[in-house]
Tab-separated table of C-alpha atoms in Angstrom:
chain	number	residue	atom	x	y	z
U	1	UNK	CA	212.344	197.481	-103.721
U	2	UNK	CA	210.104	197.158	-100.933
U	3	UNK	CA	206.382	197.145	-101.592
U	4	UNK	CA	204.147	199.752	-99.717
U	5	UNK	CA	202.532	197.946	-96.674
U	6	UNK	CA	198.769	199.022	-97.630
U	7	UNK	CA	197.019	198.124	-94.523
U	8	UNK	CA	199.371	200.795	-92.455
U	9	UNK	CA	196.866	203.673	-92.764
U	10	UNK	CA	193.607	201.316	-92.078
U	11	UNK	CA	195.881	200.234	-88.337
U	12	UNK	CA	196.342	203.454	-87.482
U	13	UNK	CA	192.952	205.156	-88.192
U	14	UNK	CA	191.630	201.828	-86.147
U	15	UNK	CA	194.258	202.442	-83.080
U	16	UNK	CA	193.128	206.153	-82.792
U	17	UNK	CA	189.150	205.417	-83.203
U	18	UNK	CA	190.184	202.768	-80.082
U	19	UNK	CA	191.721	205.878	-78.302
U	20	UNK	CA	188.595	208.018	-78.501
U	21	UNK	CA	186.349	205.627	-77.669
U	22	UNK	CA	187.927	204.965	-74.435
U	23	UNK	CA	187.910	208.537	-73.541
U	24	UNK	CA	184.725	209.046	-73.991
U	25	UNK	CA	184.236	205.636	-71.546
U	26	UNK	CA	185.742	207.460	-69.136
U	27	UNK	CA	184.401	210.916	-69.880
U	28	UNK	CA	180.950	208.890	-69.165
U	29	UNK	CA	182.043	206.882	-66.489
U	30	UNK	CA	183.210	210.435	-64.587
U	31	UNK	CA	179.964	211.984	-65.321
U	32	UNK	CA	177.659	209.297	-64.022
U	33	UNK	CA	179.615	209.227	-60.607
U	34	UNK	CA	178.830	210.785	-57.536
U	35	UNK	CA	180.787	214.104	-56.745
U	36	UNK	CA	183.105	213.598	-54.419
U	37	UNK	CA	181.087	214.781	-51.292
U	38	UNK	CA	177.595	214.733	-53.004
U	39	UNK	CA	174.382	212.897	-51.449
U	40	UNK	CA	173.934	209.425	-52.199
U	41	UNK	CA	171.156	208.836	-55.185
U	42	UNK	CA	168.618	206.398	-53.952
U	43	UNK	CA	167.007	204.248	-55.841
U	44	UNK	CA	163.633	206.147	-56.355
U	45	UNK	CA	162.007	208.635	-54.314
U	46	UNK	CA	158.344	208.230	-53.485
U	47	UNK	CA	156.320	211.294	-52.301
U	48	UNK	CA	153.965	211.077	-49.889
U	49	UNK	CA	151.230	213.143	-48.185
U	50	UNK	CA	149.247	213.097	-45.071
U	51	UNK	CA	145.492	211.714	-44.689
U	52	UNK	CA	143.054	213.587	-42.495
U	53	UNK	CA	144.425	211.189	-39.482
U	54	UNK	CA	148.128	212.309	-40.325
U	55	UNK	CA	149.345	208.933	-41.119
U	56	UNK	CA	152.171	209.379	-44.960
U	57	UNK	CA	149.968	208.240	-47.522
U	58	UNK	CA	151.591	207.477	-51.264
U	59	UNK	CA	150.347	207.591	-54.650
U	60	UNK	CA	150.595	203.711	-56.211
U	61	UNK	CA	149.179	201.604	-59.492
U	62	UNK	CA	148.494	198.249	-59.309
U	63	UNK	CA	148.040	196.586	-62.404
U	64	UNK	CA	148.106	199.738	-64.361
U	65	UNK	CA	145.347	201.011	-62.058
U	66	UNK	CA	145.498	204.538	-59.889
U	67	UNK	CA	146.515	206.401	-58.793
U	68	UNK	CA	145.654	205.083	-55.435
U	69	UNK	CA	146.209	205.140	-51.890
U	70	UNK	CA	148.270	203.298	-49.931
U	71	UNK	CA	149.076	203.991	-46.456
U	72	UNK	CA	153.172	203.464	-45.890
U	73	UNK	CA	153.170	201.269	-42.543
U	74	UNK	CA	156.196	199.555	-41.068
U	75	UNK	CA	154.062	197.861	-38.894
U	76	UNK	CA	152.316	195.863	-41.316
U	77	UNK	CA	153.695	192.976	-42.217
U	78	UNK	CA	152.259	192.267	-46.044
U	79	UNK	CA	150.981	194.681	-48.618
U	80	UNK	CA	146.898	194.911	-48.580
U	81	UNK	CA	144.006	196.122	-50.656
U	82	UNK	CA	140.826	197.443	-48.747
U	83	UNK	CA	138.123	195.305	-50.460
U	84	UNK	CA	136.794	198.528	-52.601
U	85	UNK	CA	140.258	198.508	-54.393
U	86	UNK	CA	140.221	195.282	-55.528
U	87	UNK	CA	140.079	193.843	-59.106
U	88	UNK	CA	139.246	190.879	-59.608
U	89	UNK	CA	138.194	187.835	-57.125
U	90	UNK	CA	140.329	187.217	-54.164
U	91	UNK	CA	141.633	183.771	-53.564
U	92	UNK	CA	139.612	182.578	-50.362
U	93	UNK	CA	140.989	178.632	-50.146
U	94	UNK	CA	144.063	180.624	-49.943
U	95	UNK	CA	144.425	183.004	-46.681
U	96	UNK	CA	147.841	184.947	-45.620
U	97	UNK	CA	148.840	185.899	-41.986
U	98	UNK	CA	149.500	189.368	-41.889
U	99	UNK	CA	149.692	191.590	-38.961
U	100	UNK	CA	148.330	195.102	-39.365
U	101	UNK	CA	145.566	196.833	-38.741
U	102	UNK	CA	143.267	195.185	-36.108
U	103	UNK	CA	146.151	193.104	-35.023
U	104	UNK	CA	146.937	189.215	-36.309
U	105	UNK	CA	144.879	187.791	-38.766
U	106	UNK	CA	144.523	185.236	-41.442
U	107	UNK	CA	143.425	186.955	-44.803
U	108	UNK	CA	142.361	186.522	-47.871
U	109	UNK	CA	145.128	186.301	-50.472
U	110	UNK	CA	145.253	188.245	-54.161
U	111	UNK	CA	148.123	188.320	-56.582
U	112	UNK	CA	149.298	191.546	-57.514
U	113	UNK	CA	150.795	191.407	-60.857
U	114	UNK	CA	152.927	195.045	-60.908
U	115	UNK	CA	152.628	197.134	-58.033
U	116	UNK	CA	154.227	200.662	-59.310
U	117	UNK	CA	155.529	203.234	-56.486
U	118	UNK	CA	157.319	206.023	-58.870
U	119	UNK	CA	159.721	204.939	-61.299
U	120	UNK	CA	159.749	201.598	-59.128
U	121	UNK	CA	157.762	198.130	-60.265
U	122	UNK	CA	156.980	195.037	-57.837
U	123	UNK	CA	155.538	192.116	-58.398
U	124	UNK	CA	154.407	189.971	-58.394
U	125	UNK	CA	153.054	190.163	-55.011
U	126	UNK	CA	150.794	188.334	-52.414
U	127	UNK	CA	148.918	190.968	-50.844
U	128	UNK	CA	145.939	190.656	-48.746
U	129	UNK	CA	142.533	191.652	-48.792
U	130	UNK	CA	141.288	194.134	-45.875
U	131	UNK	CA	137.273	194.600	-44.753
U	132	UNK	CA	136.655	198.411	-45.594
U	133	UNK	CA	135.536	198.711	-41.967
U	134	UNK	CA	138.480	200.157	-41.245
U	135	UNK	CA	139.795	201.649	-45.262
U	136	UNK	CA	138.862	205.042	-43.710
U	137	UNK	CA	139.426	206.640	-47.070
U	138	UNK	CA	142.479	204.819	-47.859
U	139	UNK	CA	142.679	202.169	-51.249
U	140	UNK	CA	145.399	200.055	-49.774
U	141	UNK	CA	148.394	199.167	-47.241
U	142	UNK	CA	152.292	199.130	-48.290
U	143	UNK	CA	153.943	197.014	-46.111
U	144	UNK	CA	156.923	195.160	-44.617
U	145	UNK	CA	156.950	192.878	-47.969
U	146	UNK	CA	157.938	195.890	-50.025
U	147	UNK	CA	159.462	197.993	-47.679
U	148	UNK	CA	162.278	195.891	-46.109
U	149	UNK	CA	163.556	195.186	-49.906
U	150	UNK	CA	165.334	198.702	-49.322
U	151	UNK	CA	166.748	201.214	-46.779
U	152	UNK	CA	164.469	203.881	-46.406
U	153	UNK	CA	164.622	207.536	-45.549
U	154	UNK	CA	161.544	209.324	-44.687
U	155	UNK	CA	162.338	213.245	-44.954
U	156	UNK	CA	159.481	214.275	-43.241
U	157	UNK	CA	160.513	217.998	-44.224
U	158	UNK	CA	159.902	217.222	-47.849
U	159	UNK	CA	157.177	214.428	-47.616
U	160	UNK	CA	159.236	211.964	-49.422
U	161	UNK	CA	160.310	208.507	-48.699
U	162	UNK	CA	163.858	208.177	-50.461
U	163	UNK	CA	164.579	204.188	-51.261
U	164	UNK	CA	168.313	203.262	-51.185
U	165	UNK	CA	169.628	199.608	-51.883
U	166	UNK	CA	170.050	198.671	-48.524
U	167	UNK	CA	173.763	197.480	-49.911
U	168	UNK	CA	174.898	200.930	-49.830
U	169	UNK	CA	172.931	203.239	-47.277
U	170	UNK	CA	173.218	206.564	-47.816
U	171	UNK	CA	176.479	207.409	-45.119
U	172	UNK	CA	176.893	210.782	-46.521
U	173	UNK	CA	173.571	211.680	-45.562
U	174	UNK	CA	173.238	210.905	-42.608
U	175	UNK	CA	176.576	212.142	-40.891
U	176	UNK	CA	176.090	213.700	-37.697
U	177	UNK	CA	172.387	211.458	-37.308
U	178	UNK	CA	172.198	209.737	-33.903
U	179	UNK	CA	171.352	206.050	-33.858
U	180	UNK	CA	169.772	202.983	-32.064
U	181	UNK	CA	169.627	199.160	-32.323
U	182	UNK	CA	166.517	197.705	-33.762
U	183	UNK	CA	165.564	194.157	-32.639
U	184	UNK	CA	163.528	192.122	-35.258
U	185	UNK	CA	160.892	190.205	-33.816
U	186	UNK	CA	157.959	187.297	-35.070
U	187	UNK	CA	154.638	187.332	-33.311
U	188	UNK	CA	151.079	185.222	-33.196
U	189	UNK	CA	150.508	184.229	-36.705
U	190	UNK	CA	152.830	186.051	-38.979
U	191	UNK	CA	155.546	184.957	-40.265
U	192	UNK	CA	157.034	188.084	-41.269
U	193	UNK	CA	159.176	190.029	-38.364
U	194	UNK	CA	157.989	193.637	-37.353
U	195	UNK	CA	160.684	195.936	-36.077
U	196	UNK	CA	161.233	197.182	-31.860
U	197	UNK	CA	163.417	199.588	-30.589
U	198	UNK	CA	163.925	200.353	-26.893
U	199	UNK	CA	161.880	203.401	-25.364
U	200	UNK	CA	162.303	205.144	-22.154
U	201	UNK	CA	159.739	207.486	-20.833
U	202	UNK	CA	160.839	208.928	-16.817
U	203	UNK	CA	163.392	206.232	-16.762
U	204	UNK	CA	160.893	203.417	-17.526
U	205	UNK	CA	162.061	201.127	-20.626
U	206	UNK	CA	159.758	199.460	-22.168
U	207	UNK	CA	159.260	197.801	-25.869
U	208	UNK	CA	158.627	200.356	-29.085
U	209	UNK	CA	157.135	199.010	-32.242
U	210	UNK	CA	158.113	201.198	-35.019
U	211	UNK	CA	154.579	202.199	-36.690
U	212	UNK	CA	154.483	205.323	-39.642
U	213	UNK	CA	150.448	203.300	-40.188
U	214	UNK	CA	150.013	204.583	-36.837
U	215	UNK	CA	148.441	208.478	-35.957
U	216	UNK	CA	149.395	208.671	-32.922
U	217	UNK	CA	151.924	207.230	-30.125
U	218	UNK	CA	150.154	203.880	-27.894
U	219	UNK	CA	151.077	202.177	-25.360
U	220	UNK	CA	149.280	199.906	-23.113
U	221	UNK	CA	147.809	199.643	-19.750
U	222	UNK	CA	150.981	198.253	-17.899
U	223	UNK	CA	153.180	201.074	-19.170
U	224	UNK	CA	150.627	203.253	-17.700
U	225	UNK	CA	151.253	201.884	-14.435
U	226	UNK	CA	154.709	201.581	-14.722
U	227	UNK	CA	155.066	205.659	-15.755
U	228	UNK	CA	154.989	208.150	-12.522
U	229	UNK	CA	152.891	210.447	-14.420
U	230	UNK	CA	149.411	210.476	-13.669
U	231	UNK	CA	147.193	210.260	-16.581
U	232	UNK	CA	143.855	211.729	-17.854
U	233	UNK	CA	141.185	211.184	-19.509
U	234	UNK	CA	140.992	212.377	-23.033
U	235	UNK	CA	139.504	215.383	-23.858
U	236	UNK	CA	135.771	215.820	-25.424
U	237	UNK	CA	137.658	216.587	-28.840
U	238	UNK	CA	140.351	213.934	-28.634
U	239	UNK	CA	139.980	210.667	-30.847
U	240	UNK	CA	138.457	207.769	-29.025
U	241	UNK	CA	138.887	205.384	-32.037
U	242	UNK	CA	142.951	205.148	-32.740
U	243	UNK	CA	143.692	204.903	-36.297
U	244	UNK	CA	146.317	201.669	-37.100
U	245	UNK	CA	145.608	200.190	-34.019
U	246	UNK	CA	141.648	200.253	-32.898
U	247	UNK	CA	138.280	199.788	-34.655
U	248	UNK	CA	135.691	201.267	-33.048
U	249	UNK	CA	135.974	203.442	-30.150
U	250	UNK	CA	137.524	202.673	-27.138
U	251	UNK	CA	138.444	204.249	-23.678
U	252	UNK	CA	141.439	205.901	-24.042
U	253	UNK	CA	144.199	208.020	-21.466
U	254	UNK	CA	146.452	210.234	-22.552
U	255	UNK	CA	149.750	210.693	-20.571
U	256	UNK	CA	152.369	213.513	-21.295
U	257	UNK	CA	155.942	213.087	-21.226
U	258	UNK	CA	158.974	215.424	-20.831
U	259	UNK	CA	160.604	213.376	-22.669
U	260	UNK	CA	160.351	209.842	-24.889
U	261	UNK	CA	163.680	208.962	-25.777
U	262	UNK	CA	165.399	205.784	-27.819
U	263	UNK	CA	168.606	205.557	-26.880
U	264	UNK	CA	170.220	208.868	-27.722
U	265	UNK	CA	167.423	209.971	-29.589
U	266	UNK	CA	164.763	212.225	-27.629
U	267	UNK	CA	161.548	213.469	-28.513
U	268	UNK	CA	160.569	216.247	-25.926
U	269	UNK	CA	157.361	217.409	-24.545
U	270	UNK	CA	154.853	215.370	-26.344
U	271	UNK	CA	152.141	213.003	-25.432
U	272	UNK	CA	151.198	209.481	-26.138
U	273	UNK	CA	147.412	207.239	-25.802
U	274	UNK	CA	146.444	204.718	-23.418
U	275	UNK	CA	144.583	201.902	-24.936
U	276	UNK	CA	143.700	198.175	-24.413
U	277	UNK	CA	144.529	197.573	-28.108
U	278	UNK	CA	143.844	193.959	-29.530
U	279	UNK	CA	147.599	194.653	-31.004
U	280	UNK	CA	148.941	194.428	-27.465
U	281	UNK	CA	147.329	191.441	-27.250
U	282	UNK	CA	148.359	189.915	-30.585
U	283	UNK	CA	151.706	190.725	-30.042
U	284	UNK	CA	152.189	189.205	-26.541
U	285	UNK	CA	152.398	192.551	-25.052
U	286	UNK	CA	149.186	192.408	-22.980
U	287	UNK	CA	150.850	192.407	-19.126
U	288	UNK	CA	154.173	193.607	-20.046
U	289	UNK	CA	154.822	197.628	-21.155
U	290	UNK	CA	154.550	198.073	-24.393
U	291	UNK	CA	154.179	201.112	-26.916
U	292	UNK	CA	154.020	201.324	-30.872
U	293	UNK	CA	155.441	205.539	-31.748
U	294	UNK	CA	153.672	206.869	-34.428
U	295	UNK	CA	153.425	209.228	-36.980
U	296	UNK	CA	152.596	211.913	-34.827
U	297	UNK	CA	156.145	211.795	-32.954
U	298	UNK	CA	158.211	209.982	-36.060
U	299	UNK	CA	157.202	212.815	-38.316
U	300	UNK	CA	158.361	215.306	-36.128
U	301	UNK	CA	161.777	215.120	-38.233
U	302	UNK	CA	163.385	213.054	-40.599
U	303	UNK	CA	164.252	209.551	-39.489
U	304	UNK	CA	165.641	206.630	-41.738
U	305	UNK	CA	165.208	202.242	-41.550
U	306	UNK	CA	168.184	200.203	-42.560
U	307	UNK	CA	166.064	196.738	-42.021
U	308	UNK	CA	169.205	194.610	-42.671
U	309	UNK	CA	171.654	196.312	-40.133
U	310	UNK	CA	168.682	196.954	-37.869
U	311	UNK	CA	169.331	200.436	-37.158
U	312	UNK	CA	167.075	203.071	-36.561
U	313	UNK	CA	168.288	206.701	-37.425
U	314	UNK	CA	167.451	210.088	-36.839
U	315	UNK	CA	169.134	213.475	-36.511
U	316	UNK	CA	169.551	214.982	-33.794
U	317	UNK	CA	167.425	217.898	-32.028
U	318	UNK	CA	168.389	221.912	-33.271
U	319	UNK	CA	169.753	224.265	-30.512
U	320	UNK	CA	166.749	224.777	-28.073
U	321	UNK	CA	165.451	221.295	-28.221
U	322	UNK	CA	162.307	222.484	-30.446
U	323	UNK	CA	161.160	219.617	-33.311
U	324	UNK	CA	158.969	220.789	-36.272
U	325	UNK	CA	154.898	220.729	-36.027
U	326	UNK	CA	153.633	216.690	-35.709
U	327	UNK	CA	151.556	216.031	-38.353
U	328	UNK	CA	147.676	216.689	-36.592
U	329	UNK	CA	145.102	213.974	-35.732
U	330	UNK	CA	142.690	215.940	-36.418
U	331	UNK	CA	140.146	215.784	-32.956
U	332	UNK	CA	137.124	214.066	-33.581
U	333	UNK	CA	133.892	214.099	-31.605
C-alpha cells in the first residue's frame, strides 16, 4: 500500500499563495502606471510667485532653514545666497565664477549642505555669496547648477515650475507646442554655459539669452541701431534701474515691436529696454546685437527648457493672436 505523500497539501497551498502574490504585482504595477493618454508626472512641482519686479520667485530651505526666497533664473549660472541669508562664514580663499546678476564675477564660495525645493533635496552644493546691494527683497538665487539637472516646465497659468527627468520629457504635454533650437554657450569667467536662442525683431536676428531672473526684455545699443523702429525715451514712471541686469540707474530706451519672434514662436505687440548693461559687456555682446527676454514676455504663457536636447518650447498663440497679462514691473520713480 502506498503511503500518503504528506507534503502534497503544504505544495499546493504554497503554489496558490505564489499565484496571488503575482496578481497583486501586477494589480500594483497597473495602478502605478500612467493612463494610457494621461500627462506625464514630473518629478516635483515647485510653486512659485511673483516679486514686486515680476521676476517667479520660489519658496526654498537650506539647511533646514526657510522658508526663503529664491529667485528662479536661467541666466545665472550657480545657485547664490544674498549675504543676509547666510549661515555661517563664507569661504573667502575660495571664490566661484558665476555669472548673474551684475554680470561675471568671481565670488565668494559657501557649501550648502541640503537645499530643499518641495518634496526635492540638493546638496550638497557650492553656491555663492551675493552683496545685498542688489537682494532687493530676495534671500537667494536658484540657478543653472540646479536647474539644468531636469527639464523644466514653467506653467505660467498656474505659477508652477513642473521638474521632469530630462530622460523622459513630458511629450504628451506638450503636443501641438511649437519649438526652437537652443545653442549653449560659455562666456568671460564662468565655466558653466548659459542658454541663446535666435530672436528676430522687423527681420533683424540677433542673439537671445534666455533670462526668467530678468523683469523685463534688454537688449543693447547695437540692436537699437540695427531695429527700424525709432526709440524713446522712457517714461517719468518707467524703471531706470533694470532688475537682473543693472545696479543703479541707468539711461534707458524703450523700443516697441509688432512682433519678437524665435523661430516659429511670436510674441506680439510688446516692448523691450535699451541699456548699456555690464552683461552685454561680460558676455562679449558689447558691439554686436544682443538681447536677454525676460519675464515680462516669457510669462506671457507657458514655455518649457529641455537643457540636454537644447530645445526651447512654447505653445502656440490662441485664435486672435492675444497672450495673457505679462507679469507688471511695477513703474518706479
Amino acid at each position: 500500500m502506498q503511503r500518503p505523500d504528506v507534503n502534497a497539501p503544504l505544495a499546493a497551498i504554497l503554489r496558490a499563495l505564489a499565484v496571488v502574490l503575482s496578481c497583486l504585482s501586477l494589480a500594483a504595477c497597473a495602478s502605478t502606471a500612467p493612463a494610457p493618454g494621461a500627462p506625464e508626472a514630473p518629478a516635483f512641482v515647485l510653486p512659485f510667485h511673483l516679486d514686486e519686479n515680476g521676476r517667479p520667485v520660489a519658496e526654498v530651505t537650506v539647511d533646514g532653514r526657510g522658508p526663503l526666497d529664491f529667485i528662479l533664473d536661467t541666466a545665472s549660472t550657480t545657485t547664490a545666497l544674498f549675504e543676509h541669508a547666510v549661515h555661517g562664514t563664507p569661504d573667502n580663499t575660495k571664490r566661484v565664477s558665476v555669472l548673474g546678476v551684475g554680470g561675471v564675477a568671481r565670488r565668494p564660495a559657501i557649501r550648502i549642505r541640503s537645499l530643499r525645493l518641495s518634496s526635492y533635496e540638493a546638496g550638497p552644493i557650492d553656491a555663492v555669496v551675493l552683496d545685498d546691494t542688489i537682494a532687493d527683497h530676495g534671500d537667494g538665487v536658484i540657478g543653472l547648477d540646479v536647474l539644468t539637472r531636469f527639464f523644466v516646465l514653467f506653467d505660467c497659468d498656474r505659477n508652477e515650475v513642473l521638474f521632469f527627468d530630462p530622460q523622459t520629457p513630458p511629450r504628451a504635454r506638450l503636443g501641438g507646442w511649437l519649438h526652437t533650437p537652443m545653442r549653449a554657450e560659455t562666456f568671460g569667467l564662468s565655466s558653466r554655459p548659459v542658454f541663446l536662442i535666435e530672436g528676430r525683431v522687423a527681420g533683424a536676428p540677433f542673439s537671445m539669452l534666455i533670462d526668467t531672473g530678468l523683469e523685463v526684455t534688454l537688449g543693447n545699443e547695437a540692436l537699437m541701431r540695427r531695429l527700424p523702429t525709432v526709440p524713446r525715451p522712457p517714461s517719468r514712471r518707467a524703471k531706470t534701474e533694470i532688475k537682473g541686469a543693472t545696479v543703479g540707474e541707468t539711461q534707458s530706451y524703450i523700443v516697441f515691436f509688432a512682433t519678437l519672434s524665435t523661430g516659429r514662436i511670436k510674441w506680439p505687440n510688446g516692448s523691450l529696454y535699451i541699456a548699456p548693461a555690464q552683461l552685454f559687456v561680460d558676455l562679449g555682446y558689447a558691439d554686436d546685437p544682443f538681447a536677454a527676454i525676460g519675464f515680462d514676455l516669457l510669462g506671457k504663457r507657458p514655455f518649457a527648457i529641455d537643457f540636454a536636447n537644447l530645445i526651447f518650447y512654447a505653445p502656440p498663440l490662441p485664435a486672435g493672436g492675444a497672450m495673457g497679462a505679462a507679469p507688471s514691473a511695477a513703474a518706479g520713480g
